[in-house]
Structure formats: C-alpha cells, structure tokens
Amino acid sequence: MKIINIVGARPNFMKIAPIQREMVKHRQIHPVLLHTGQHYDEKMSKLFFEDLEMPQPDIYLGVGSGTHAQQTAKIMIEFEKVIEAKKPDLILVVGDVNSTAACSMVAAKMGVKIAHVEAGLRSFDRTMPEEINRIVTDALSDFLFVTEKSGMENLQREGISDKKIFFTGNVMIDSLVYFMQKAENSDILHQLRLNGQPYVLITLHRPSNVDVRENFVNLLDAFAEIEKELSIVFPIHPRSRKMMHQFGLDKKASKMKNLKLLDPIGYLDFMQLMRRAKLVLTDSGGIQEETTYLGIPCLTMRENTERPVTIEIGTNILIGSDTEKVVTETKKILRGDVKNGMIPELWDGRAAERIVNILVEKYN
Ligand code: UD1
C-alpha cells in the first residue's frame, strides 16, 4: 500500500510525525512524505523536522505563500503531477490548512483514496478559511479519523456514512507524550532568564486578530496591562510580525519592557514554555488541545472553537478579543481562580497506532 503523507504548514508536522513513525513498522505500507512548502521559513518548518526527528520529505513542492486561491491552485497543479508519477493507493492529510484541502481535491478527482486525520471539527464559522478546508476535505475523504466526540456528531449530521468514521484520538497528543521527556532538556527558560519566574505565554496569528488594525491594537493594549504584573513570552508568527510592522505597531510592542517578543521557536522549546507557564493566551487551534492535555490554563482569544471538548472538560476558556475581557480573565487566573480540567478520551499517545491499524485492516 503506497501512502503519501502530506504536510504543508507548521501545525501539520507534529501530527504526521507519529503516523509516519507508525507506518514504517508495517511491511505492507510504503509511506512517502510530501511537503507542499506552504510554510518554508527555517523556523516554521526545518526546525520542526529536526525536533520531531522526522525524515527529510521525499517530495517538496515549494509552493510558498500567496492568496488562498494562488496557494491552493499552486499546490493542486504540482500535486497532480506527483499523483500521476507516483500512483499512490491512498493519501493521508491532517488538520485544516490550505495544503490539506488542495491535495484532497486533486486526489478525489484522480480516484485516489483519502484519509483525513482530525476530521469532523467544526467552528460553524465560515469566515475562517480553515472551516472551508475542513468541510471540503471531510466531504471528499474515505477514512475520517476523529479526535473528539463532537467530530463524530458533526460528520453524521452532514450525512457521512458511519462506516467511514473512526474515533481514534489525537495524534497531536501522541507527539506531546512522545517528546515530553526530551522537551525537559530544552534550556529556553534559562535563555529567557525565566527559570522559576511566573510568565504568560502568548501566540497570535488568526487573520481576524492580526489582519485588522483595531483588533491587533486592542490585544496589544491588553498585553500592556498584563505585562505590568508579570513577564510575557510572545513567539510571533511571521504573519503577525508582518502585520505589526505594516500597522506601525512595532514601537508600541517594544515599549513593553516585560514583553519578550521572539522569533518563532521550535517544538521542544515551545512545549517547555507551555508546561511552565502560569497560563497561555492564544488563538491557535492545537494549543487549546495541548494545554488541556498538560493541565495548563488556556484563554482562547476567539469567539468560537472547533474543539469544544477543550472547553467542556479541558482547561480552555473562550474569551474573544476584547481588551478588558482579556485582562480580567488573565488576572482571575493569576489570582488563583483556575479551571480544573480532565484529559479527553483516547488522548493517550496511541492515536497513530489505532489509525494505521485501521488502514491496514480496512484498506482492501
Ligand atoms: C496557516 C493556516 C492556519 C494555521 C497556521 C499555523 C491556512 C489557511 N492557514 O496560516 O490554519 O493555523 O498556518 O501557522 O492554511 N509566512 C512566512 N513564512 C512562512 C510561512 C508564512 O513569512 O514560512 C508569512 C507570509 O507572509 C504569508 C503569511 O505568513 O503570506 C501567511 O502564511 P499562510 O501559510 O498563508 O497562512 P498562516 O497564517 O501561516
């Protein structure tokens, strides 16, 4: 069984790593690793391959950035040639980035089966590009591997046959479990002079938060209040860095003496920063899940989430992007008013094993 495993953007790497590792254990599977090049900066891509001990991609499409249509189209054109040449039996895609949907569309039209890992998540907000990618990919997939129960319900409601849906747990958590010990060796806290010090960890990159000046300013105002009390560590996404500069906000950020604005950091350093943080403020999808697993308080600066289990039983709270709300919710946690969470079902480090076993068993 020849399977092309697809990665494109930063949040894909830690999802594919455990799957690729599991696949090589099976004689009947020949995994091929393809990187679309949606993310290409060393710190957004290469660093993750190293940290996650991934093999070099067998195929690199080098598509780079662009508008959604440009990026999706470029991936489709290049990926069609790959399918033509390699004739895979199946492609495996993860998550909800443009690479995920683009490769799925190509495979579906060429009669190649598709496995979607992290299927069924819905924010019910079609202004998010990821929501469109999720809907398209799920509609075209033959194997839908789901991380939380809400995903099963969403897919059933959309009329997808039960036979295609498998509740297998969360591969992102597989990586977290696998690399937990190794992350302890990271000296990022020492480098930032934060050993034993309390700090808030922030990530921010959603277009709704950083592509609109007013929203970005509101959040920076909130950070300015928070940094009066304790340090903030903010590894900044290239999109946000670019927008901060375009909006003339660099000075506003540099005035905050307790704000440590960093270039994007690797997987292991980031895991270590999450584990020792007082709380995490984020608009990421995956970080809501990782903090729930680690039991670290998470405030999500969005109006909705496609990962409701992190709210229902995890440590996550949705707070939107209003300045005052961000500040008050942060201060609540700093005062010790912390939501206790539990680890969701099947987030146990063995999701990739379940997925690969199902593929081996059901494929023929
Ligand atoms: C993408 C995903 C998003 C995911 C995020 C994680 C889509 C629609 N979005 O968003 O779901 O949460 O990745 O990081 O697929 N850039 C660089 N270097 C890079 C990559 C990007 O400088 O290596 C800059 C470019 O200016 C680019 C911008 O970031 O135009 C946005 O990159 P893009 O891949 O389009 O979307 P992300 O915001 O990264």
Short mmCIF file of C-alpha atoms and ligand atoms in Angstrom, two decimals:
data_model
loop_
_atom_site.label_atom_id
_atom_site.label_comp_id
_atom_site.label_asym_id
_atom_site.label_seq_id
_atom_site.Cartn_x
_atom_site.Cartn_y
_atom_site.Cartn_z
CA MET A 1 0.00 0.00 0.00
CA LYS A 2 1.68 3.20 -1.16
CA ILE A 3 0.57 6.13 1.01
CA ILE A 4 1.54 9.76 0.51
CA ASN A 5 1.59 11.55 3.89
CA ILE A 6 1.11 15.27 3.41
CA VAL A 7 2.49 18.17 5.40
CA GLY A 8 2.41 21.83 4.49
CA ALA A 9 2.19 24.15 7.46
CA ARG A 10 3.63 24.21 10.97
CA PRO A 11 0.70 22.52 12.77
CA ASN A 12 0.92 19.55 10.39
CA PHE A 13 4.38 18.37 11.39
CA MET A 14 3.61 17.12 14.91
CA LYS A 15 0.52 15.32 13.56
CA ILE A 16 2.29 13.46 10.76
CA ALA A 17 5.42 12.55 12.77
CA PRO A 18 3.77 9.79 14.86
CA ILE A 19 1.84 8.45 11.85
CA GLN A 20 4.94 8.23 9.69
CA ARG A 21 6.79 6.52 12.57
CA GLU A 22 3.97 4.00 12.97
CA MET A 23 3.69 3.29 9.25
CA VAL A 24 7.30 2.21 8.88
CA LYS A 25 6.61 -0.59 11.36
CA HIS A 26 4.26 -2.23 8.84
CA ARG A 27 5.78 -4.18 5.98
CA GLN A 28 2.70 -3.77 3.84
CA ILE A 29 2.88 0.04 3.90
CA HIS A 30 5.22 2.16 1.81
CA PRO A 31 4.95 5.71 3.20
CA VAL A 32 6.04 8.68 1.10
CA LEU A 33 6.43 12.03 2.86
CA LEU A 34 5.41 15.09 0.85
CA HIS A 35 5.88 18.71 1.95
CA THR A 36 3.94 21.28 -0.07
CA GLY A 37 6.14 24.16 1.12
CA GLN A 38 3.17 26.23 2.36
CA HIS A 39 5.42 27.08 5.30
CA TYR A 40 9.05 27.42 4.27
CA ASP A 41 10.95 29.59 6.78
CA GLU A 42 13.55 27.58 8.64
CA LYS A 43 11.83 28.37 11.94
CA MET A 44 8.39 27.41 10.63
CA SER A 45 9.46 24.16 9.02
CA LYS A 46 13.02 22.75 9.14
CA LEU A 47 13.33 23.24 12.90
CA PHE A 48 10.23 21.07 13.37
CA PHE A 49 11.61 18.27 11.23
CA GLU A 50 14.67 18.25 13.48
CA ASP A 51 12.80 18.49 16.80
CA LEU A 52 10.28 15.83 15.75
CA GLU A 53 13.01 13.54 14.37
CA MET A 54 11.24 13.35 11.04
CA PRO A 55 12.89 12.09 7.87
CA GLN A 56 13.52 14.60 5.10
CA PRO A 57 10.48 14.89 2.81
CA ASP A 58 10.69 12.57 -0.19
CA ILE A 59 8.93 15.22 -2.27
CA TYR A 60 8.99 19.01 -1.81
CA LEU A 61 6.59 21.12 -3.87
CA GLY A 62 7.96 24.51 -2.79
CA VAL A 63 4.70 26.40 -3.35
CA GLY A 64 5.29 29.20 -0.79
CA SER A 65 2.88 31.97 0.17
CA GLY A 66 0.14 33.68 -1.80
CA THR A 67 -3.55 34.45 -1.68
CA HIS A 68 -5.75 31.49 -0.84
CA ALA A 69 -6.59 30.85 -4.47
CA GLN A 70 -2.96 31.19 -5.59
CA GLN A 71 -1.63 28.93 -2.88
CA THR A 72 -4.36 26.30 -3.29
CA ALA A 73 -4.02 26.34 -7.07
CA LYS A 74 -0.23 26.02 -6.99
CA ILE A 75 -0.45 23.03 -4.67
CA MET A 76 -3.09 21.40 -6.89
CA ILE A 77 -1.06 21.83 -10.07
CA GLU A 78 2.09 20.39 -8.51
CA PHE A 79 0.34 17.62 -6.61
CA GLU A 80 -1.47 16.38 -9.71
CA LYS A 81 1.92 15.67 -11.29
CA VAL A 82 3.01 13.76 -8.17
CA ILE A 83 -0.06 11.53 -8.21
CA GLU A 84 0.41 10.95 -11.90
CA ALA A 85 4.03 9.85 -11.34
CA LYS A 86 3.77 8.01 -8.02
CA LYS A 87 0.33 6.42 -8.38
CA PRO A 88 -0.36 6.14 -4.64
CA ASP A 89 -3.12 3.93 -3.24
CA LEU A 90 -4.04 6.50 -0.65
CA ILE A 91 -3.12 9.98 0.52
CA LEU A 92 -3.22 10.94 4.19
CA VAL A 93 -3.90 14.55 5.13
CA VAL A 94 -4.10 16.17 8.56
CA GLY A 95 -5.82 19.21 10.02
CA ASP A 96 -7.35 22.08 8.11
CA VAL A 97 -4.73 24.11 6.29
CA ASN A 98 -4.79 25.01 2.59
CA SER A 99 -2.45 22.11 1.79
CA THR A 100 -4.96 19.68 3.33
CA ALA A 101 -7.89 20.76 1.16
CA ALA A 102 -5.85 21.31 -2.02
CA CYS A 103 -4.32 17.83 -2.01
CA SER A 104 -7.68 16.24 -1.17
CA MET A 105 -9.36 17.84 -4.16
CA VAL A 106 -6.69 16.58 -6.51
CA ALA A 107 -6.70 13.03 -5.10
CA ALA A 108 -10.51 12.75 -5.15
CA LYS A 109 -10.67 13.65 -8.86
CA MET A 110 -7.91 11.19 -9.71
CA GLY A 111 -9.66 8.34 -7.94
CA VAL A 112 -7.13 8.08 -5.11
CA LYS A 113 -8.48 7.32 -1.66
CA ILE A 114 -8.13 9.92 1.09
CA ALA A 115 -7.64 9.55 4.82
CA HIS A 116 -8.29 12.69 6.88
CA VAL A 117 -6.82 12.81 10.35
CA GLU A 118 -8.54 15.30 12.67
CA ALA A 119 -11.81 15.07 10.73
CA GLY A 120 -15.17 16.41 11.82
CA LEU A 121 -14.09 19.50 13.75
CA ARG A 122 -16.41 22.46 13.11
CA SER A 123 -16.33 26.04 14.37
CA PHE A 124 -19.53 26.78 12.38
CA ASP A 125 -17.81 29.98 11.31
CA ARG A 126 -17.27 30.11 7.57
CA THR A 127 -15.32 33.34 7.78
CA MET A 128 -12.43 31.13 8.94
CA PRO A 129 -10.54 29.74 5.94
CA GLU A 130 -9.88 26.58 7.97
CA GLU A 131 -13.61 25.87 8.27
CA ILE A 132 -13.92 25.78 4.47
CA ASN A 133 -10.90 23.48 4.30
CA ARG A 134 -12.43 21.14 6.90
CA ILE A 135 -15.77 20.88 5.13
CA VAL A 136 -14.22 20.26 1.71
CA THR A 137 -11.71 17.70 2.99
CA ASP A 138 -14.26 15.74 5.02
CA ALA A 139 -16.74 15.63 2.15
CA LEU A 140 -14.09 14.03 -0.08
CA SER A 141 -12.47 11.63 2.41
CA ASP A 142 -12.82 7.85 2.55
CA PHE A 143 -11.38 7.43 6.06
CA LEU A 144 -12.29 10.06 8.64
CA PHE A 145 -10.28 9.83 11.85
CA VAL A 146 -11.82 11.84 14.64
CA THR A 147 -10.18 13.33 17.77
CA GLU A 148 -13.24 14.08 19.88
CA LYS A 149 -16.88 13.01 20.04
CA SER A 150 -18.22 16.31 18.65
CA GLY A 151 -16.46 15.39 15.40
CA MET A 152 -18.49 12.20 15.04
CA GLU A 153 -21.76 14.09 15.54
CA ASN A 154 -20.79 16.79 13.04
CA LEU A 155 -19.94 14.23 10.36
CA GLN A 156 -23.10 12.21 10.95
CA ARG A 157 -25.17 15.39 10.68
CA GLU A 158 -23.50 16.11 7.33
CA GLY A 159 -24.62 12.72 6.08
CA ILE A 160 -21.26 10.96 6.06
CA SER A 161 -21.59 7.20 6.41
CA ASP A 162 -20.72 5.73 9.83
CA LYS A 163 -18.60 3.18 8.01
CA LYS A 164 -16.06 5.86 7.13
CA ILE A 165 -15.84 7.45 10.59
CA PHE A 166 -13.37 6.25 13.26
CA PHE A 167 -12.89 7.73 16.71
CA THR A 168 -9.16 7.23 17.19
CA GLY A 169 -7.97 10.04 19.48
CA ASN A 170 -5.50 12.83 18.94
CA VAL A 171 -2.20 12.43 17.08
CA MET A 172 -1.04 15.85 18.23
CA ILE A 173 -1.12 14.46 21.76
CA ASP A 174 0.88 11.43 20.55
CA SER A 175 3.75 13.81 19.80
CA LEU A 176 3.35 15.62 23.08
CA VAL A 177 3.58 12.37 25.02
CA TYR A 178 6.44 11.02 22.91
CA PHE A 179 8.62 14.13 23.25
CA MET A 180 7.68 15.20 26.79
CA GLN A 181 10.90 13.90 28.31
CA LYS A 182 13.10 15.32 25.58
CA ALA A 183 11.49 18.76 25.98
CA GLU A 184 12.72 18.79 29.57
CA ASN A 185 16.24 19.23 28.16
CA SER A 186 15.30 22.49 26.50
CA ASP A 187 17.13 25.44 28.02
CA ILE A 188 14.67 28.04 26.74
CA LEU A 189 13.67 29.13 30.25
CA HIS A 190 17.31 29.69 31.13
CA GLN A 191 17.89 31.59 27.89
CA LEU A 192 14.97 33.88 28.66
CA ARG A 193 16.03 34.22 32.32
CA LEU A 194 12.66 32.86 33.39
CA ASN A 195 13.72 29.87 35.48
CA GLY A 196 11.35 29.76 38.43
CA GLN A 197 9.69 33.01 37.34
CA PRO A 198 5.97 33.31 36.55
CA TYR A 199 5.10 34.29 32.98
CA VAL A 200 2.25 34.29 30.48
CA LEU A 201 2.83 32.62 27.09
CA ILE A 202 1.11 34.22 24.11
CA THR A 203 0.59 33.14 20.50
CA LEU A 204 -1.42 35.10 17.97
CA HIS A 205 -1.86 34.65 14.23
CA ARG A 206 -5.55 34.40 13.21
CA PRO A 207 -6.35 36.82 10.39
CA SER A 208 -9.36 38.06 12.43
CA ASN A 209 -6.99 39.17 15.22
CA VAL A 210 -3.92 40.38 13.35
CA ASP A 211 -5.09 41.47 9.89
CA VAL A 212 -7.43 44.17 11.27
CA ARG A 213 -5.51 47.03 12.87
CA GLU A 214 -8.09 47.85 15.53
CA ASN A 215 -8.25 44.27 16.75
CA PHE A 216 -4.49 43.94 16.88
CA VAL A 217 -4.24 47.24 18.83
CA ASN A 218 -6.92 46.08 21.31
CA LEU A 219 -4.94 42.95 22.04
CA LEU A 220 -1.64 44.82 22.40
CA ASP A 221 -3.41 47.15 24.87
CA ALA A 222 -4.42 44.10 26.88
CA PHE A 223 -0.86 42.74 26.80
CA ALA A 224 0.41 46.14 28.02
CA GLU A 225 -1.83 45.82 31.11
CA ILE A 226 -0.76 42.23 31.76
CA GLU A 227 2.97 42.90 31.47
CA LYS A 228 2.70 45.36 34.34
CA GLU A 229 2.23 42.30 36.57
CA LEU A 230 4.47 39.64 35.06
CA SER A 231 6.59 38.72 32.07
CA ILE A 232 5.02 37.81 28.77
CA VAL A 233 6.69 35.46 26.28
CA PHE A 234 5.38 36.01 22.75
CA PRO A 235 6.96 33.98 19.92
CA ILE A 236 5.49 35.81 16.98
CA HIS A 237 4.17 34.20 13.79
CA PRO A 238 5.55 35.71 10.54
CA ARG A 239 2.04 36.82 9.54
CA SER A 240 1.64 38.75 12.80
CA ARG A 241 5.15 40.19 12.63
CA LYS A 242 4.42 41.46 9.11
CA MET A 243 1.07 42.99 10.11
CA MET A 244 2.52 44.57 13.26
CA HIS A 245 5.08 46.32 11.09
CA GLN A 246 2.55 47.32 8.40
CA PHE A 247 0.23 48.82 11.02
CA GLY A 248 3.09 50.80 12.59
CA LEU A 249 2.78 48.92 15.89
CA ASP A 250 6.43 47.89 16.37
CA LYS A 251 7.09 50.78 18.74
CA LYS A 252 4.02 50.02 20.82
CA ALA A 253 5.29 46.49 21.36
CA SER A 254 8.90 47.47 22.05
CA LYS A 255 7.77 49.90 24.78
CA MET A 256 6.61 46.92 26.86
CA LYS A 257 9.67 46.08 28.91
CA ASN A 258 8.30 42.78 30.22
CA LEU A 259 7.20 41.56 26.80
CA LYS A 260 9.67 39.14 25.26
CA LEU A 261 8.92 39.19 21.57
CA LEU A 262 10.69 36.20 19.98
CA ASP A 263 11.06 34.76 16.52
CA PRO A 264 9.04 31.55 16.02
CA ILE A 265 10.51 28.81 18.22
CA GLY A 266 10.82 25.06 17.80
CA TYR A 267 8.54 22.31 19.04
CA LEU A 268 10.53 21.27 22.11
CA ASP A 269 11.21 24.80 23.36
CA PHE A 270 7.55 25.68 22.91
CA MET A 271 6.40 22.59 24.79
CA GLN A 272 8.68 23.51 27.67
CA LEU A 273 7.36 27.08 27.69
CA MET A 274 3.76 25.82 27.76
CA ARG A 275 4.37 23.43 30.62
CA ARG A 276 5.87 26.05 32.91
CA ALA A 277 3.53 28.94 32.04
CA LYS A 278 1.03 30.39 34.51
CA LEU A 279 -1.36 30.49 31.62
CA VAL A 280 -1.41 30.53 27.84
CA LEU A 281 -3.21 33.18 25.82
CA THR A 282 -3.72 32.02 22.24
CA ASP A 283 -5.86 31.98 19.12
CA SER A 284 -4.36 28.72 17.85
CA GLY A 285 -6.35 25.51 17.42
CA GLY A 286 -3.78 22.96 18.51
CA ILE A 287 -2.58 24.86 21.57
CA GLN A 288 -6.09 24.64 23.05
CA GLU A 289 -5.63 20.87 22.93
CA GLU A 290 -2.05 20.75 24.15
CA THR A 291 -2.80 22.94 27.20
CA THR A 292 -5.82 20.77 28.03
CA TYR A 293 -3.60 17.70 27.98
CA LEU A 294 -0.93 19.43 30.10
CA GLY A 295 -3.47 20.87 32.55
CA ILE A 296 -2.29 24.43 31.92
CA PRO A 297 -4.95 27.21 31.93
CA CYS A 298 -5.69 28.44 28.41
CA LEU A 299 -7.57 31.57 27.40
CA THR A 300 -8.54 31.47 23.75
CA MET A 301 -8.84 34.86 22.05
CA ARG A 302 -11.58 33.78 19.66
CA GLU A 303 -15.37 33.82 19.61
CA ASN A 304 -15.72 30.11 18.83
CA THR A 305 -13.78 26.89 18.78
CA GLU A 306 -13.90 23.78 16.62
CA ARG A 307 -12.52 21.87 19.63
CA PRO A 308 -15.37 22.05 22.16
CA VAL A 309 -14.06 19.23 24.33
CA THR A 310 -11.27 21.57 25.50
CA ILE A 311 -13.98 23.88 26.88
CA GLU A 312 -16.33 21.19 28.18
CA ILE A 313 -13.80 19.15 30.11
CA GLY A 314 -10.42 20.78 29.49
CA THR A 315 -8.70 23.88 30.82
CA ASN A 316 -9.72 26.12 27.93
CA ILE A 317 -11.97 29.20 28.15
CA LEU A 318 -13.16 31.21 25.15
CA ILE A 319 -12.76 34.92 25.85
CA GLY A 320 -12.85 36.71 22.47
CA SER A 321 -10.52 39.62 21.76
CA ASP A 322 -11.91 42.49 23.82
CA THR A 323 -9.15 44.32 25.75
CA GLU A 324 -10.91 44.39 29.10
CA LYS A 325 -12.07 40.79 28.90
CA VAL A 326 -8.55 39.57 28.10
CA VAL A 327 -7.15 41.50 31.06
CA THR A 328 -9.83 40.47 33.60
CA GLU A 329 -9.76 36.79 32.65
CA THR A 330 -5.97 36.76 32.84
CA LYS A 331 -5.99 38.42 36.26
CA LYS A 332 -8.54 35.92 37.53
CA ILE A 333 -6.16 33.08 36.75
CA LEU A 334 -3.20 34.94 38.23
CA ARG A 335 -5.21 35.30 41.45
CA GLY A 336 -5.62 31.52 41.52
CA ASP A 337 -9.13 31.26 40.12
CA VAL A 338 -8.23 28.33 37.86
CA LYS A 339 -10.49 25.94 35.96
CA ASN A 340 -9.52 22.32 36.61
CA GLY A 341 -9.59 20.10 33.58
CA MET A 342 -9.56 16.45 32.58
CA ILE A 343 -7.87 14.71 29.66
CA PRO A 344 -10.33 13.82 26.87
CA GLU A 345 -10.99 10.22 25.93
CA LEU A 346 -8.31 8.48 23.82
CA TRP A 347 -5.83 11.35 24.12
CA ASP A 348 -3.33 8.79 25.32
CA GLY A 349 -0.38 8.83 22.92
CA ARG A 350 -1.64 5.91 20.82
CA ALA A 351 -3.84 7.54 18.20
CA ALA A 352 -1.40 6.96 15.33
CA GLU A 353 -1.22 3.27 16.18
CA ARG A 354 -5.03 2.99 16.00
CA ILE A 355 -5.15 4.91 12.72
CA VAL A 356 -2.51 2.83 11.00
CA ASN A 357 -4.05 -0.43 12.23
CA ILE A 358 -7.40 0.60 10.77
CA LEU A 359 -5.80 1.50 7.44
CA VAL A 360 -4.03 -1.85 7.27
CA GLU A 361 -7.15 -3.79 8.20
CA LYS A 362 -9.76 -1.91 6.13
CA TYR A 363 -7.85 -0.86 3.08
CA ASN A 364 -8.56 -3.87 0.87
C1 UD1 B 1 -1.65 28.73 8.23
C2 UD1 B 1 -3.01 28.02 8.26
C3 UD1 B 1 -3.61 28.11 9.65
C4 UD1 B 1 -2.63 27.62 10.70
C5 UD1 B 1 -1.32 28.37 10.56
C6 UD1 B 1 -0.31 27.91 11.57
C7 UD1 B 1 -4.32 28.09 6.19
C8 UD1 B 1 -5.50 28.70 5.54
N1 UD1 B 1 -3.94 28.66 7.34
O1 UD1 B 1 -1.88 30.10 8.49
O2 UD1 B 1 -4.77 27.31 9.70
O3 UD1 B 1 -3.19 27.84 11.97
O4 UD1 B 1 -0.81 28.18 9.24
O5 UD1 B 1 0.90 28.56 11.46
O6 UD1 B 1 -3.78 27.14 5.69
N2 UD1 B 1 4.89 33.33 6.15
C9 UD1 B 1 6.25 33.45 6.27
N3 UD1 B 1 7.00 32.31 6.34
C10 UD1 B 1 6.45 31.07 6.31
C11 UD1 B 1 5.07 30.95 6.19
C12 UD1 B 1 4.30 32.09 6.11
O7 UD1 B 1 6.78 34.55 6.31
O8 UD1 B 1 7.20 30.07 6.40
C13 UD1 B 1 4.06 34.57 6.11
C14 UD1 B 1 3.80 35.05 4.71
O9 UD1 B 1 3.76 36.43 4.74
C15 UD1 B 1 2.42 34.51 4.43
C16 UD1 B 1 1.77 34.60 5.79
O10 UD1 B 1 2.81 34.30 6.71
O11 UD1 B 1 1.75 35.22 3.45
C17 UD1 B 1 0.63 33.64 5.98
O12 UD1 B 1 1.02 32.29 5.70
P1 UD1 B 1 -0.10 31.21 5.26
O13 UD1 B 1 0.51 29.88 5.11
O14 UD1 B 1 -0.87 31.75 4.11
O15 UD1 B 1 -1.10 31.23 6.48
P2 UD1 B 1 -0.85 31.20 8.06
O16 UD1 B 1 -1.31 32.49 8.64
O17 UD1 B 1 0.54 30.75 8.36
#
